[in-house]
Amino acid sequence: MKLMVQVKLLPTPVQAAALEATLRACNEAATWASEVAFEKDVKRNFALREHTYTEIKARWNLGAQAAQHVIKKVCDAYGTLTANLRAGNLGGPGSKRYRRAVEKPVAFRPQGAQPYDDRMLSWQTGRRRVSIWTTAGRLKDVAFTASPEQMATLARYRRGESDLLRRDGMWFLNATCDVPEAPPNTAAVDFLGIDLGIVNIATTSDGEIMAGRELNRIRTRERTLRTKLQRKNTPSARRRLRKRRRKEARRAKDINHKIAKRVVAEAERTGRGIALEELTGIRGRVRLRKPQRATHSSWAFAQLGQFIAYKARRAGVPVVYVDPAYTSRTCAECGRMDRANRVSQARFACRSCGFVDHADRNSSRNIRARAWELWRRGAESTAPVPLPGPGRGTRRKRSTTASGARSASPGL
């Protein structure tokens, strides 16, 4: 299983200047190669290399390996663009976003990430030093820092390329690690259902609420501050907006990692699998009033699902994806479905048998029951694949099960 371990570089001012010059040169070369690929309609690696390799080396003073990685990065960018267009992620062929994407070449930010292989980058993990190629020559003894867990993972499992990037004035290396998976548990005794929601981010079928109202108060305060800054629209306000946005993203990512870790640990401890909702295309299916849209779209539920899936795969815990339709209206005791059962956001009261429970816990119990039914039928364990159809608004017609999803998360 491929994982990304992010370590922070601690370069001296001279080393930082060399790294910045290298990133700028590589991304300028990539932007030029992208224009050539767009004009000549040549977007495959070896074909594009014939048109750009020699000039990239001479014009930007790049080595052979760096030039090849620049060309490969351009081809990968066009491959990603083509996949997004086919999936409908940029709208239909007549939409503004679609036209903007196809009518001009892909451009690269001056400080965009640059891949390095083992010929351009060597690690001295014990000394916490790296030796890295730059346009000013090879920099030796560039210090880096990482947590003990990350250091152990790097020492044992690092394989393949690493990406150099600069963010918020800091330098990072994203190292690819090939971590072995635990044998999957094919004899799960039950499932731990997870209900995802706006008020309570995650509620388990055991009744545990993770990241509830306290987090929502913080989110509301941040949204109010963001609205004020947007209205002010001064240079300092825009600068603060960028800073707040990155802080919110880090907070959400940290909370998602903690939730995923607790869920997987509990399932592994009790010998159970994990039941998740299949939420693909949910934003295209749900119709919301304008005041509800910010709240509905302000949490990275897809990221949380990915974190749970890859941590479960690493621990050998099976994951089952079920259709969440009507789980909030169905009684977990008698199975009666009625819209009136959902009395309020937090309260569920069955009109048929009188069962009363927290609404999110009732939903998570229904999710658990559906997953257990699928598992008892002997559903094949496969990861859910993206829909090939027109994109947003398309719905799956069946549930799928998974032992985990491929992850490229920098956290462990």
mmCIF file with all atom_site columns, C-alpha atoms in Angstrom, residues 290-392:
data_model
loop_
_atom_site.group_PDB
_atom_site.id
_atom_site.type_symbol
_atom_site.label_atom_id
_atom_site.label_alt_id
_atom_site.label_comp_id
_atom_site.label_asym_id
_atom_site.label_entity_id
_atom_site.label_seq_id
_atom_site.pdbx_PDB_ins_code
_atom_site.Cartn_x
_atom_site.Cartn_y
_atom_site.Cartn_z
_atom_site.occupancy
_atom_site.B_iso_or_equiv
_atom_site.pdbx_formal_charge
_atom_site.auth_seq_id
_atom_site.auth_comp_id
_atom_site.auth_asym_id
_atom_site.auth_atom_id
_atom_site.pdbx_PDB_model_num
ATOM 1   C CA . LYS A 1 290 ? -28.820 28.905  -0.142  1.00 0.00 ? 290 LYS A CA 1
ATOM 2   C CA . PRO A 1 291 ? -28.274 29.322  3.659   1.00 0.00 ? 291 PRO A CA 1
ATOM 3   C CA . GLN A 1 292 ? -27.700 25.556  3.931   1.00 0.00 ? 292 GLN A CA 1
ATOM 4   C CA . ARG A 1 293 ? -25.086 25.222  1.194   1.00 0.00 ? 293 ARG A CA 1
ATOM 5   C CA . ALA A 1 294 ? -22.103 26.506  3.159   1.00 0.00 ? 294 ALA A CA 1
ATOM 6   C CA . THR A 1 295 ? -22.797 24.160  6.073   1.00 0.00 ? 295 THR A CA 1
ATOM 7   C CA . HIS A 1 296 ? -23.427 21.187  3.773   1.00 0.00 ? 296 HIS A CA 1
ATOM 8   C CA . SER A 1 297 ? -20.194 21.665  1.831   1.00 0.00 ? 297 SER A CA 1
ATOM 9   C CA . SER A 1 298 ? -17.887 22.835  4.610   1.00 0.00 ? 298 SER A CA 1
ATOM 10  C CA . TRP A 1 299 ? -16.555 19.447  5.752   1.00 0.00 ? 299 TRP A CA 1
ATOM 11  C CA . ALA A 1 300 ? -14.332 17.010  3.859   1.00 0.00 ? 300 ALA A CA 1
ATOM 12  C CA . PHE A 1 301 ? -16.414 13.841  4.242   1.00 0.00 ? 301 PHE A CA 1
ATOM 13  C CA . ALA A 1 302 ? -14.678 12.255  1.246   1.00 0.00 ? 302 ALA A CA 1
ATOM 14  C CA . GLN A 1 303 ? -11.329 12.835  2.973   1.00 0.00 ? 303 GLN A CA 1
ATOM 15  C CA . LEU A 1 304 ? -12.651 11.232  6.158   1.00 0.00 ? 304 LEU A CA 1
ATOM 16  C CA . GLY A 1 305 ? -13.837 8.209   4.183   1.00 0.00 ? 305 GLY A CA 1
ATOM 17  C CA . GLN A 1 306 ? -10.435 7.875   2.516   1.00 0.00 ? 306 GLN A CA 1
ATOM 18  C CA . PHE A 1 307 ? -8.631  8.075   5.867   1.00 0.00 ? 307 PHE A CA 1
ATOM 19  C CA . ILE A 1 308 ? -10.859 5.382   7.383   1.00 0.00 ? 308 ILE A CA 1
ATOM 20  C CA . ALA A 1 309 ? -10.429 3.173   4.319   1.00 0.00 ? 309 ALA A CA 1
ATOM 21  C CA . TYR A 1 310 ? -6.637  3.264   4.131   1.00 0.00 ? 310 TYR A CA 1
ATOM 22  C CA . LYS A 1 311 ? -6.151  2.921   7.891   1.00 0.00 ? 311 LYS A CA 1
ATOM 23  C CA . ALA A 1 312 ? -8.549  -0.033  7.839   1.00 0.00 ? 312 ALA A CA 1
ATOM 24  C CA . ARG A 1 313 ? -6.696  -1.592  4.949   1.00 0.00 ? 313 ARG A CA 1
ATOM 25  C CA . ARG A 1 314 ? -3.431  -1.249  6.829   1.00 0.00 ? 314 ARG A CA 1
ATOM 26  C CA . ALA A 1 315 ? -4.970  -2.922  9.887   1.00 0.00 ? 315 ALA A CA 1
ATOM 27  C CA . GLY A 1 316 ? -6.754  -5.665  7.907   1.00 0.00 ? 316 GLY A CA 1
ATOM 28  C CA . VAL A 1 317 ? -10.220 -4.421  8.883   1.00 0.00 ? 317 VAL A CA 1
ATOM 29  C CA . PRO A 1 318 ? -12.890 -4.959  6.177   1.00 0.00 ? 318 PRO A CA 1
ATOM 30  C CA . VAL A 1 319 ? -14.903 -1.909  5.051   1.00 0.00 ? 319 VAL A CA 1
ATOM 31  C CA . VAL A 1 320 ? -18.360 -2.182  3.537   1.00 0.00 ? 320 VAL A CA 1
ATOM 32  C CA . TYR A 1 321 ? -20.064 0.654   1.625   1.00 0.00 ? 321 TYR A CA 1
ATOM 33  C CA . VAL A 1 322 ? -23.868 0.709   1.703   1.00 0.00 ? 322 VAL A CA 1
ATOM 34  C CA . ASP A 1 323 ? -26.591 2.815   0.149   1.00 0.00 ? 323 ASP A CA 1
ATOM 35  C CA . PRO A 1 324 ? -27.581 5.405   2.797   1.00 0.00 ? 324 PRO A CA 1
ATOM 36  C CA . ALA A 1 325 ? -31.058 6.020   1.373   1.00 0.00 ? 325 ALA A CA 1
ATOM 37  C CA . TYR A 1 326 ? -33.755 6.291   4.091   1.00 0.00 ? 326 TYR A CA 1
ATOM 38  C CA . THR A 1 327 ? -31.433 5.208   6.913   1.00 0.00 ? 327 THR A CA 1
ATOM 39  C CA . SER A 1 328 ? -32.486 8.299   8.869   1.00 0.00 ? 328 SER A CA 1
ATOM 40  C CA . ARG A 1 329 ? -36.214 7.465   8.525   1.00 0.00 ? 329 ARG A CA 1
ATOM 41  C CA . THR A 1 330 ? -36.086 3.705   9.142   1.00 0.00 ? 330 THR A CA 1
ATOM 42  C CA . CYS A 1 331 ? -36.507 2.253   12.602  1.00 0.00 ? 331 CYS A CA 1
ATOM 43  C CA . ALA A 1 332 ? -33.494 0.164   13.634  1.00 0.00 ? 332 ALA A CA 1
ATOM 44  C CA . GLU A 1 333 ? -35.729 -2.047  15.815  1.00 0.00 ? 333 GLU A CA 1
ATOM 45  C CA . CYS A 1 334 ? -38.776 -2.903  13.683  1.00 0.00 ? 334 CYS A CA 1
ATOM 46  C CA . GLY A 1 335 ? -37.605 -1.787  10.234  1.00 0.00 ? 335 GLY A CA 1
ATOM 47  C CA . ARG A 1 336 ? -40.601 0.506   9.582   1.00 0.00 ? 336 ARG A CA 1
ATOM 48  C CA . MET A 1 337 ? -39.769 3.452   7.293   1.00 0.00 ? 337 MET A CA 1
ATOM 49  C CA . ASP A 1 338 ? -41.734 6.661   7.784   1.00 0.00 ? 338 ASP A CA 1
ATOM 50  C CA . ARG A 1 339 ? -40.780 10.270  7.220   1.00 0.00 ? 339 ARG A CA 1
ATOM 51  C CA . ALA A 1 340 ? -42.524 11.212  10.469  1.00 0.00 ? 340 ALA A CA 1
ATOM 52  C CA . ASN A 1 341 ? -40.144 8.965   12.432  1.00 0.00 ? 341 ASN A CA 1
ATOM 53  C CA . ARG A 1 342 ? -37.491 11.690  12.308  1.00 0.00 ? 342 ARG A CA 1
ATOM 54  C CA . VAL A 1 343 ? -38.980 14.067  14.865  1.00 0.00 ? 343 VAL A CA 1
ATOM 55  C CA . SER A 1 344 ? -36.048 16.509  14.871  1.00 0.00 ? 344 SER A CA 1
ATOM 56  C CA . GLN A 1 345 ? -32.389 16.641  13.974  1.00 0.00 ? 345 GLN A CA 1
ATOM 57  C CA . ALA A 1 346 ? -31.393 14.776  17.120  1.00 0.00 ? 346 ALA A CA 1
ATOM 58  C CA . ARG A 1 347 ? -34.499 12.732  18.003  1.00 0.00 ? 347 ARG A CA 1
ATOM 59  C CA . PHE A 1 348 ? -35.907 9.601   16.381  1.00 0.00 ? 348 PHE A CA 1
ATOM 60  C CA . ALA A 1 349 ? -39.280 8.172   17.486  1.00 0.00 ? 349 ALA A CA 1
ATOM 61  C CA . CYS A 1 350 ? -40.796 5.248   15.587  1.00 0.00 ? 350 CYS A CA 1
ATOM 62  C CA . ARG A 1 351 ? -44.508 5.715   14.825  1.00 0.00 ? 351 ARG A CA 1
ATOM 63  C CA . SER A 1 352 ? -45.005 1.956   14.644  1.00 0.00 ? 352 SER A CA 1
ATOM 64  C CA . CYS A 1 353 ? -43.260 0.355   17.648  1.00 0.00 ? 353 CYS A CA 1
ATOM 65  C CA . GLY A 1 354 ? -42.534 3.434   19.765  1.00 0.00 ? 354 GLY A CA 1
ATOM 66  C CA . PHE A 1 355 ? -38.735 2.968   19.733  1.00 0.00 ? 355 PHE A CA 1
ATOM 67  C CA . VAL A 1 356 ? -36.931 6.200   20.690  1.00 0.00 ? 356 VAL A CA 1
ATOM 68  C CA . ASP A 1 357 ? -33.237 6.889   20.114  1.00 0.00 ? 357 ASP A CA 1
ATOM 69  C CA . HIS A 1 358 ? -30.762 9.531   19.038  1.00 0.00 ? 358 HIS A CA 1
ATOM 70  C CA . ALA A 1 359 ? -31.420 10.043  15.325  1.00 0.00 ? 359 ALA A CA 1
ATOM 71  C CA . ASP A 1 360 ? -27.784 9.678   14.229  1.00 0.00 ? 360 ASP A CA 1
ATOM 72  C CA . ARG A 1 361 ? -27.289 6.533   16.309  1.00 0.00 ? 361 ARG A CA 1
ATOM 73  C CA . ASN A 1 362 ? -30.413 5.024   14.791  1.00 0.00 ? 362 ASN A CA 1
ATOM 74  C CA . SER A 1 363 ? -29.061 5.781   11.298  1.00 0.00 ? 363 SER A CA 1
ATOM 75  C CA . SER A 1 364 ? -25.697 4.240   12.112  1.00 0.00 ? 364 SER A CA 1
ATOM 76  C CA . ARG A 1 365 ? -27.441 1.078   13.361  1.00 0.00 ? 365 ARG A CA 1
ATOM 77  C CA . ASN A 1 366 ? -29.305 0.823   10.039  1.00 0.00 ? 366 ASN A CA 1
ATOM 78  C CA . ILE A 1 367 ? -26.010 1.246   8.188   1.00 0.00 ? 367 ILE A CA 1
ATOM 79  C CA . ARG A 1 368 ? -24.499 -1.522  10.325  1.00 0.00 ? 368 ARG A CA 1
ATOM 80  C CA . ALA A 1 369 ? -27.441 -3.823  9.583   1.00 0.00 ? 369 ALA A CA 1
ATOM 81  C CA . ARG A 1 370 ? -27.195 -3.264  5.825   1.00 0.00 ? 370 ARG A CA 1
ATOM 82  C CA . ALA A 1 371 ? -23.458 -3.943  5.873   1.00 0.00 ? 371 ALA A CA 1
ATOM 83  C CA . TRP A 1 372 ? -23.925 -7.127  7.892   1.00 0.00 ? 372 TRP A CA 1
ATOM 84  C CA . GLU A 1 373 ? -26.558 -8.334  5.432   1.00 0.00 ? 373 GLU A CA 1
ATOM 85  C CA . LEU A 1 374 ? -24.205 -7.737  2.515   1.00 0.00 ? 374 LEU A CA 1
ATOM 86  C CA . TRP A 1 375 ? -21.381 -9.504  4.337   1.00 0.00 ? 375 TRP A CA 1
ATOM 87  C CA . ARG A 1 376 ? -23.525 -12.544 5.134   1.00 0.00 ? 376 ARG A CA 1
ATOM 88  C CA . ARG A 1 377 ? -24.430 -12.835 1.452   1.00 0.00 ? 377 ARG A CA 1
ATOM 89  C CA . GLY A 1 378 ? -20.715 -13.205 0.710   1.00 0.00 ? 378 GLY A CA 1
ATOM 90  C CA . ALA A 1 379 ? -20.297 -9.939  -1.198  1.00 0.00 ? 379 ALA A CA 1
ATOM 91  C CA . GLU A 1 380 ? -16.918 -9.750  -2.884  1.00 0.00 ? 380 GLU A CA 1
ATOM 92  C CA . SER A 1 381 ? -14.429 -7.433  -1.178  1.00 0.00 ? 381 SER A CA 1
ATOM 93  C CA . THR A 1 382 ? -13.514 -4.793  -3.748  1.00 0.00 ? 382 THR A CA 1
ATOM 94  C CA . ALA A 1 383 ? -12.788 -1.079  -3.436  1.00 0.00 ? 383 ALA A CA 1
ATOM 95  C CA . PRO A 1 384 ? -15.440 1.280   -4.862  1.00 0.00 ? 384 PRO A CA 1
ATOM 96  C CA . VAL A 1 385 ? -14.413 2.697   -8.238  1.00 0.00 ? 385 VAL A CA 1
ATOM 97  C CA . PRO A 1 386 ? -15.218 6.199   -9.548  1.00 0.00 ? 386 PRO A CA 1
ATOM 98  C CA . LEU A 1 387 ? -18.249 6.472   -11.765 1.00 0.00 ? 387 LEU A CA 1
ATOM 99  C CA . PRO A 1 388 ? -17.412 6.668   -15.510 1.00 0.00 ? 388 PRO A CA 1
ATOM 100 C CA . GLY A 1 389 ? -20.665 8.423   -16.396 1.00 0.00 ? 389 GLY A CA 1
ATOM 101 C CA . PRO A 1 390 ? -21.429 12.099  -16.804 1.00 0.00 ? 390 PRO A CA 1
ATOM 102 C CA . GLY A 1 391 ? -20.221 12.849  -13.285 1.00 0.00 ? 391 GLY A CA 1
ATOM 103 C CA . ARG A 1 392 ? -22.179 14.802  -10.722 1.00 0.00 ? 392 ARG A CA 1
#
